[in-house]
Amino acid sequence: MGLEDIIIFTSLGMLILDEVHFPSGDLVENVIGGSGSYGNVAKRLENLFQCRPLWTDRSIAIFGARLFSPKKLSTQIGWRVRKGRDFPLEVLRELETWGMTLSVIQEDDSLSTRGRLQYLDSTFATKSFKYLTPTLNIEPKNLRDTPLLHSRIFHFFVDPVQVVEQTSQLLKLRQSAGLTTRPVIIWEPKAYSCVAENLQAFVKALSVVDVFSPNHIELAGIVEKQIPATLNEKFFEELCAPLTASSGDRATSEGGAIVVRAGDQGCFVKSNSKQRLLPAYHAPADRTATARTSKVVDTTGAGNAFLGAFAIGLSMSSNDMVFAACAGSVGASFAVEQFGVATLSISDAGTELWNGEDVLARLKDYRAKVDLC
């Protein structure tokens, strides 16, 4: 098996076709939840908003992973997609141009998963979402007999009961396929489950995952803690304390790590051996909750992009959680600089550039800024 044939990262986030409603009254349909809008839809967006096609936030982890997987390495990113009988062909064709290992299930008896994303004001900071059709979820059983089952890292977007059940299912499937190496499990919780009555369920779930990554609002809901205007290291320590993981069988010695994503106030890494509060790449100078830098346009999907880039960062660094969080911060930085996906181009030297910048050069710059050279 060549390097380009290895699957490093697979997200079990489902693909959603969104209709996006803007404050102006404009509507764009068939926008991929977590991926993009395509064909004539993309052209309409460019005409209306002078921007690249939109990406919404359900599975934009794929984008974060793709940032750090240039050229032939893009095949190391796996995505299992269930498409209904109404799935637009042009969307599938555009997905294929990303060079990922795309594995498609045709569901002729179902409609594709569709949702309504409503931006509520001109800042694009406030939005609402609801499903318009029954969802075609992706579970470990959908990876049977596919190359994606061999992935080294899996991203789950489920509640604490589901992550325990689905991790067990995944490991049994891999064992049946003769795969004895345990994969790394990155778990992003469903927002609805982040309530105090589920605290013990979250503690239990941490015993089976390598990385638990809520945002600070979700984690505060689980542990019933008020959120101050400015988030410091002591606040994050107290936030994580009730979720100290029990021992368990995991892929890394840092298993049970907590990586709290906090938007423009950065992220906090808490593992067995390391603890670090890192700033956002585009951190506001005065660190207030309302400050924004001129580079930040739309934060939709930034947290999910963080996790995809984080996953590849783990692979690049032999599971160094702080290095991976730096990669995640850089991945998120590219997600917020425009409406939709960053612009991809190729330099004269053949290097992939996103928004005109080399991703690895930005990572090096960020690590220098936080004294991690």
Coordinates of C-alpha atoms in Angstrom, one line a residue:
M1 CA 0.0 0.0 0.0
G2 CA 1.5 3.4 -1.1
L3 CA 1.5 6.5 1.1
E4 CA -1.3 8.0 -1.0
D5 CA -3.5 4.9 -0.3
I6 CA -3.5 5.2 3.5
I7 CA -6.7 6.6 5.1
I8 CA -5.6 9.0 7.9
F9 CA -8.9 10.7 8.8
T10 CA -12.6 9.8 8.4
S11 CA -15.5 11.9 9.6
L12 CA -18.8 10.3 10.4
G13 CA -20.5 13.6 10.0
M14 CA -23.4 13.4 7.6
L15 CA -23.7 15.4 4.4
I16 CA -26.6 17.9 4.4
L17 CA -28.1 19.9 1.5
D18 CA -29.0 23.3 3.0
E19 CA -31.2 26.1 1.8
V20 CA -29.5 29.2 3.1
H21 CA -31.6 32.3 3.9
F22 CA -29.9 35.6 4.2
P23 CA -31.1 38.8 6.0
S24 CA -31.5 40.5 2.6
G25 CA -34.1 37.9 1.6
D26 CA -31.8 36.1 -0.8
L27 CA -32.0 32.3 -0.8
V28 CA -29.4 29.8 -2.0
E29 CA -30.3 26.2 -2.3
N30 CA -28.3 22.9 -2.4
V31 CA -25.5 24.3 -0.2
I32 CA -23.6 21.3 1.2
G33 CA -23.8 21.2 5.0
G34 CA -20.1 20.9 5.9
S35 CA -18.8 20.9 2.3
G36 CA -19.9 23.6 -0.2
S37 CA -22.4 24.9 -2.8
Y38 CA -21.7 24.0 -6.4
G39 CA -22.5 24.5 -10.1
N40 CA -25.0 27.2 -10.8
V41 CA -25.5 27.7 -7.1
A42 CA -21.8 28.7 -6.7
K43 CA -22.0 31.1 -9.6
R44 CA -25.1 32.7 -8.1
L45 CA -23.3 33.2 -4.7
E46 CA -20.4 34.8 -6.4
N47 CA -22.7 37.2 -8.3
L48 CA -24.7 38.0 -5.2
F49 CA -22.0 38.2 -2.5
Q50 CA -18.7 38.4 -4.4
C51 CA -17.5 35.3 -2.5
R52 CA -16.6 31.7 -2.9
P53 CA -19.3 29.0 -2.4
L54 CA -20.6 28.6 1.2
W55 CA -19.7 25.9 3.6
T56 CA -22.0 25.3 6.5
D57 CA -20.8 23.7 9.7
R58 CA -22.1 20.1 10.2
S59 CA -19.1 18.3 8.6
I60 CA -16.7 21.1 7.8
A61 CA -14.1 19.0 9.7
I62 CA -13.4 17.6 6.2
F63 CA -12.2 21.0 5.1
G64 CA -9.9 21.4 8.1
A65 CA -8.3 18.0 7.3
R66 CA -8.0 18.8 3.6
L67 CA -6.1 22.0 4.4
F68 CA -3.2 19.9 5.8
S69 CA -3.4 17.2 3.1
P70 CA -2.2 18.7 -0.1
K71 CA -1.9 17.1 -3.5
K72 CA -1.9 13.3 -3.5
L73 CA -2.2 13.2 0.3
S74 CA -5.8 14.4 -0.1
T75 CA -6.8 10.8 -0.7
Q76 CA -6.0 10.2 2.9
I77 CA -9.2 12.0 3.9
G78 CA -12.2 9.7 3.8
W79 CA -15.9 10.6 3.8
R80 CA -18.9 8.2 3.6
V81 CA -21.9 9.9 2.0
R82 CA -25.5 8.7 1.9
K83 CA -27.3 10.5 -0.9
G84 CA -31.0 10.3 -1.6
R85 CA -32.8 10.0 -4.9
D86 CA -32.9 13.8 -5.3
F87 CA -29.2 14.4 -4.8
P88 CA -27.9 16.9 -7.4
L89 CA -25.3 15.3 -9.8
E90 CA -23.3 18.6 -9.9
V91 CA -22.8 18.5 -6.2
L92 CA -21.4 15.0 -6.4
R93 CA -19.1 16.0 -9.2
E94 CA -17.8 18.9 -7.3
L95 CA -17.1 16.8 -4.2
E96 CA -15.1 14.5 -6.4
T97 CA -12.8 17.4 -7.4
W98 CA -11.5 17.6 -3.9
G99 CA -9.5 14.4 -4.4
M100 CA -10.7 12.8 -1.2
T101 CA -11.6 9.1 -0.8
L102 CA -15.3 9.6 -1.2
S103 CA -17.5 6.5 -0.6
V104 CA -21.1 7.0 -1.7
I105 CA -24.2 5.0 -0.7
Q106 CA -27.2 5.5 -3.0
E107 CA -30.5 5.6 -1.1
D108 CA -33.2 5.3 -3.8
D109 CA -36.0 5.0 -1.3
S110 CA -35.1 8.2 0.6
L111 CA -34.8 11.9 0.0
S112 CA -31.4 13.5 0.7
T113 CA -30.9 15.0 4.1
R114 CA -31.9 18.7 3.8
G115 CA -31.9 21.6 6.2
R116 CA -32.7 25.3 6.5
L117 CA -30.0 27.6 7.6
Q118 CA -31.2 31.1 8.5
Y119 CA -28.8 34.0 9.1
L120 CA -30.7 36.3 11.4
D121 CA -28.8 39.6 11.1
S122 CA -26.3 41.4 8.9
T123 CA -23.4 40.4 11.1
F124 CA -23.9 36.7 10.2
A125 CA -23.1 35.9 13.8
T126 CA -26.6 34.8 14.7
K127 CA -28.3 31.9 12.9
S128 CA -30.8 29.2 13.3
F129 CA -31.0 25.7 11.7
K130 CA -33.7 23.0 11.3
Y131 CA -33.9 19.8 9.4
L132 CA -36.4 19.7 6.5
T133 CA -36.3 15.9 5.9
P134 CA -35.5 12.8 7.8
T135 CA -31.7 12.5 8.3
L136 CA -29.5 9.9 6.6
N137 CA -27.0 9.5 9.5
I138 CA -23.6 7.8 9.1
E139 CA -22.7 5.1 11.6
P140 CA -19.8 2.7 11.8
K141 CA -21.9 -0.1 10.1
N142 CA -21.9 2.1 7.0
L143 CA -18.1 1.7 6.8
R144 CA -18.2 -2.1 6.4
D145 CA -16.2 -3.3 3.4
T146 CA -14.9 0.2 2.6
P147 CA -11.3 1.5 2.8
L148 CA -12.6 4.0 5.4
L149 CA -12.8 1.3 8.0
H150 CA -9.0 1.2 7.9
S151 CA -8.7 4.9 8.9
R152 CA -6.3 5.8 11.7
I153 CA -8.4 8.6 13.1
F154 CA -12.2 8.9 13.3
H155 CA -14.4 11.9 14.0
F156 CA -17.7 11.4 15.7
F157 CA -20.4 14.0 16.1
V158 CA -22.9 12.3 18.5
D159 CA -24.2 12.4 22.1
P160 CA -22.3 10.6 24.9
V161 CA -24.5 7.4 24.8
Q162 CA -24.1 7.2 21.1
V163 CA -20.3 7.6 21.1
V164 CA -19.9 4.7 23.6
E165 CA -22.2 2.5 21.4
Q166 CA -20.6 3.5 18.1
T167 CA -17.0 3.2 19.3
S168 CA -17.8 -0.3 20.3
Q169 CA -19.4 -1.1 17.0
L170 CA -16.4 0.4 15.1
L171 CA -13.9 -1.7 17.0
K172 CA -15.9 -4.9 16.4
L173 CA -16.1 -4.2 12.7
R174 CA -12.4 -3.5 12.5
Q175 CA -11.6 -6.7 14.5
S176 CA -13.8 -8.7 12.1
A177 CA -11.8 -7.2 9.2
G178 CA -8.5 -8.2 10.8
L179 CA -7.6 -4.7 12.0
T180 CA -6.0 -5.0 15.4
T181 CA -4.6 -1.5 15.8
R182 CA -6.9 0.7 17.8
P183 CA -7.7 4.0 16.0
V184 CA -7.8 7.5 17.5
I185 CA -11.3 8.6 18.4
I186 CA -12.1 12.3 18.3
W187 CA -15.5 13.1 19.7
E188 CA -17.5 16.3 19.2
P189 CA -20.7 16.3 21.3
K190 CA -24.2 17.2 20.0
A191 CA -25.2 20.5 21.6
Y192 CA -28.6 19.1 22.8
S193 CA -26.8 16.6 25.0
C194 CA -24.6 19.1 26.8
V195 CA -26.7 19.5 30.0
A196 CA -25.9 18.8 33.6
E197 CA -28.1 15.7 34.0
N198 CA -25.8 14.0 31.4
L199 CA -22.5 14.6 33.4
Q200 CA -22.0 11.0 34.3
A201 CA -22.7 9.9 30.8
F202 CA -20.0 12.2 29.6
V203 CA -17.5 10.9 32.2
K204 CA -18.2 7.4 31.0
A205 CA -17.8 8.4 27.4
L206 CA -14.4 9.9 28.1
S207 CA -13.1 6.4 29.0
V208 CA -13.5 5.2 25.3
V209 CA -12.3 8.3 23.4
D210 CA -8.9 9.8 22.8
V211 CA -10.1 13.4 22.4
F212 CA -13.3 15.1 23.7
S213 CA -13.8 18.5 22.1
P214 CA -16.8 20.6 23.2
N215 CA -16.9 24.3 22.8
H216 CA -16.8 26.3 26.1
I217 CA -20.5 27.0 26.1
E218 CA -21.3 23.3 25.8
L219 CA -18.9 22.3 28.5
A220 CA -20.2 25.0 30.8
G221 CA -23.7 23.6 30.3
I222 CA -22.5 20.1 31.3
V223 CA -20.7 21.2 34.5
E224 CA -23.1 24.1 35.3
K225 CA -20.6 26.9 35.3
Q226 CA -21.1 30.6 34.5
I227 CA -19.0 32.0 31.6
P228 CA -17.0 35.1 32.3
A229 CA -16.4 37.8 29.7
T230 CA -12.7 36.9 29.6
L231 CA -11.6 33.3 29.6
N232 CA -8.4 32.6 31.5
E233 CA -6.6 29.3 32.2
K234 CA -8.1 29.0 35.7
F235 CA -11.6 29.1 34.2
F236 CA -10.8 26.3 31.8
E237 CA -9.2 24.2 34.6
E238 CA -12.3 24.5 36.6
L239 CA -14.4 23.7 33.6
C240 CA -12.6 20.5 32.9
A241 CA -12.2 19.3 36.5
P242 CA -15.5 17.4 36.8
L243 CA -14.8 15.5 33.6
T244 CA -11.5 13.9 34.6
A245 CA -11.5 10.7 32.6
S246 CA -11.4 7.3 34.1
S247 CA -8.8 4.8 32.8
G248 CA -9.7 3.0 29.6
D249 CA -8.3 1.3 26.5
R250 CA -7.4 4.0 24.0
A251 CA -5.1 4.5 21.0
T252 CA -2.8 7.1 22.7
S253 CA -1.2 7.6 26.1
E254 CA -2.9 11.0 26.1
G255 CA -6.4 9.3 25.8
G256 CA -9.2 11.1 27.5
A257 CA -7.8 14.5 26.5
I258 CA -10.2 17.5 26.6
V259 CA -9.8 20.1 23.9
V260 CA -12.1 23.0 24.6
R261 CA -12.8 25.3 21.6
A262 CA -13.6 28.9 22.6
G263 CA -14.0 30.9 19.3
D264 CA -12.0 34.1 19.2
Q265 CA -10.7 33.4 22.7
G266 CA -8.7 30.4 21.6
C267 CA -8.7 26.8 22.8
F268 CA -7.6 24.9 25.9
V269 CA -5.8 21.6 25.9
K270 CA -5.9 19.3 28.9
S271 CA -4.3 15.8 28.7
N272 CA -2.5 13.4 31.0
S273 CA 0.8 15.2 30.5
K274 CA 0.1 18.6 29.1
Q275 CA -2.1 21.7 29.7
R276 CA -2.0 24.7 27.5
L277 CA -4.2 27.7 26.7
L278 CA -3.7 28.8 23.1
P279 CA -4.9 32.0 21.5
A280 CA -7.0 32.1 18.3
Y281 CA -4.9 32.8 15.2
H282 CA -7.0 35.9 14.6
A283 CA -7.3 36.8 18.3
P284 CA -8.8 40.2 19.0
A285 CA -6.2 42.6 20.4
D286 CA -8.2 43.5 23.5
R287 CA -9.5 40.0 24.2
T288 CA -13.1 41.1 24.8
A289 CA -15.9 38.8 23.8
T290 CA -17.2 41.4 21.2
A291 CA -14.0 42.4 19.5
R292 CA -13.3 41.2 16.0
T293 CA -10.3 41.5 13.8
S294 CA -10.7 42.8 10.2
K295 CA -9.7 39.3 8.9
V296 CA -12.7 37.6 10.5
V297 CA -15.7 37.6 8.1
D298 CA -17.9 34.6 9.1
T299 CA -17.3 32.1 11.9
T300 CA -19.6 29.4 10.6
G301 CA -17.9 26.0 10.8
A302 CA -14.7 27.3 12.4
G303 CA -14.9 24.8 15.3
N304 CA -15.5 21.9 13.0
A305 CA -12.6 23.0 10.7
F306 CA -10.5 23.1 13.9
L307 CA -11.2 19.4 14.6
G308 CA -10.3 18.2 11.1
A309 CA -7.0 20.1 11.1
F310 CA -6.5 18.9 14.7
A311 CA -6.8 15.3 13.5
I312 CA -4.1 15.7 10.8
G313 CA -2.0 17.6 13.3
L314 CA -2.1 14.5 15.6
S315 CA -1.0 12.3 12.7
M316 CA 1.9 14.8 11.8
S317 CA 3.2 14.9 15.4
S318 CA 2.9 11.4 16.8
N319 CA -0.2 12.4 18.8
D320 CA 1.1 15.6 20.3
M321 CA -2.1 17.3 21.6
V322 CA -0.7 20.8 21.7
F323 CA 0.9 20.6 18.3
A324 CA -2.5 19.3 17.0
A325 CA -4.3 22.2 18.7
C326 CA -2.0 24.6 16.9
A327 CA -2.9 23.0 13.6
G328 CA -6.5 23.2 14.6
S329 CA -6.2 26.9 15.3
V330 CA -4.7 27.5 11.9
G331 CA -7.4 25.4 10.3
A332 CA -10.1 27.5 12.0
S333 CA -8.3 30.7 10.9
F334 CA -8.8 29.8 7.2
A335 CA -12.5 29.0 7.8
V336 CA -13.4 32.4 9.2
E337 CA -11.7 34.7 6.6
Q338 CA -14.7 34.6 4.1
F339 CA -18.2 33.4 3.5
G340 CA -17.7 29.8 2.6
V341 CA -14.5 27.9 1.7
A342 CA -11.1 29.5 1.4
T343 CA -9.8 30.0 -2.1
L344 CA -7.4 27.3 -3.3
S345 CA -4.7 28.2 -5.8
I346 CA -1.3 26.7 -6.8
S347 CA 2.0 28.7 -6.5
D348 CA 4.6 28.8 -9.3
A349 CA 6.5 26.3 -7.2
G350 CA 3.6 23.9 -7.1
T351 CA 2.6 24.6 -3.5
E352 CA -1.1 24.7 -2.6
L353 CA -2.1 28.1 -1.3
W354 CA -5.3 28.8 0.6
N355 CA -6.4 32.5 0.4
G356 CA -2.9 33.1 -1.1
E357 CA -1.1 31.5 1.9
D358 CA 0.9 28.3 2.5
V359 CA -0.9 26.5 5.4
L360 CA 2.3 25.1 6.8
A361 CA 4.0 28.5 6.7
R362 CA 1.0 29.9 8.7
L363 CA 1.3 27.0 11.2
K364 CA 5.0 27.8 11.6
D365 CA 4.2 31.5 12.2
Y366 CA 1.5 30.7 14.7
R367 CA 3.8 28.3 16.7
A368 CA 6.4 31.0 16.8
K369 CA 3.8 33.5 18.1
V370 CA 2.9 31.2 21.0
D371 CA 6.5 30.2 21.7
L372 CA 6.3 26.7 20.5
C373 CA 9.0 26.7 17.8

